[in-house]
CSV table of C-alpha atoms in Angstrom, one decimal:
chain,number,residue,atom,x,y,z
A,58,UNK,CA,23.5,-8.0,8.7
A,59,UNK,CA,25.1,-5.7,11.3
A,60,UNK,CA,27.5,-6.6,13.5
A,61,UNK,CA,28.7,-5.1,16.8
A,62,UNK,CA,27.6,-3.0,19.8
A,63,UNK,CA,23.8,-2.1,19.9
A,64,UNK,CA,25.2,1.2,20.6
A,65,UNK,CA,27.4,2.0,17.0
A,66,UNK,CA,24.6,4.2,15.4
A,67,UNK,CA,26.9,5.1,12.7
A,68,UNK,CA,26.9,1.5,11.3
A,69,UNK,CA,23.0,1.5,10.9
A,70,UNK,CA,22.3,4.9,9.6
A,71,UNK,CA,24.9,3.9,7.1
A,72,UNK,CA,23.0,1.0,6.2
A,73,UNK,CA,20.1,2.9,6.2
A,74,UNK,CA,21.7,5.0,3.5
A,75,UNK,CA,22.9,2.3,1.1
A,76,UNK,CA,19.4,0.5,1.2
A,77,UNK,CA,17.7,3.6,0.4
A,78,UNK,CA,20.3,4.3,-2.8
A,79,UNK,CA,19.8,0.7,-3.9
A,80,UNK,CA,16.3,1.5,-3.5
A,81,UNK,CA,16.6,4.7,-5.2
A,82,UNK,CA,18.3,3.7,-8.1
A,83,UNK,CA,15.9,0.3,-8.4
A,84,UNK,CA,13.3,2.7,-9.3
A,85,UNK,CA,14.7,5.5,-11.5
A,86,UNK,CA,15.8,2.1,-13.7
A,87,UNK,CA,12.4,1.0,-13.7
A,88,UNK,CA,10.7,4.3,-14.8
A,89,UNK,CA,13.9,4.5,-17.2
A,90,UNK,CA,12.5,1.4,-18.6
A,91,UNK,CA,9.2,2.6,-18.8
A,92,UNK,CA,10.0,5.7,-20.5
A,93,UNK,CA,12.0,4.3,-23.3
A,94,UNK,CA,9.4,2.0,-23.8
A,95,UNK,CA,6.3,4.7,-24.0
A,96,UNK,CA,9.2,6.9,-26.0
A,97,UNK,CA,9.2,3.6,-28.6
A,98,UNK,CA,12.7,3.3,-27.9
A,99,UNK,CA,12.1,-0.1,-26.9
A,100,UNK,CA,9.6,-2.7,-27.8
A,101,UNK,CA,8.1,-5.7,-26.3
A,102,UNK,CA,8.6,-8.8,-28.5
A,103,UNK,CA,7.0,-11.4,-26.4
A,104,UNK,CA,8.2,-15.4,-26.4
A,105,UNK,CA,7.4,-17.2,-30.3
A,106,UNK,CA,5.4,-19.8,-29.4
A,107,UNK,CA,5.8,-23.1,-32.0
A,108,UNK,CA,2.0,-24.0,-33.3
C-alpha cells in the first residue's frame, strides 16, 4: 500500500490517520443505525418468503 523509502514516516502516519477515520466513521454509522432503529425510526422488515 505504501510506496517509497522505509524512512518517509510522514506517508505512514498519514495512513495511519485515514484508516483510523475510515474506521471511525465505520462505527458512528453503525451505532447511527442502531439508534434509529431502537428510536423506531427504522424497522426491520425481513425477506417475504413464498409458502
Amino acid at each position: 500500500m505504501m510506496r517509497g523509502d522505509r524512512t518517509d514516516k510522514s506517508k505512514g502516519h498519514y495512513m495511519a490517520r485515514a484508516l483510523a477515520v475510515r474506521v471511525g466513521l465505520s462505527i458512528a454509522l453503525f451505532l447511527g443505525i442502531l439508534l434509529a432503529w431502537k428510536l423506531g425510526y427504522i424497522q426491520p422488515t425481513g425477506l417475504q418468503l413464498a409458502h
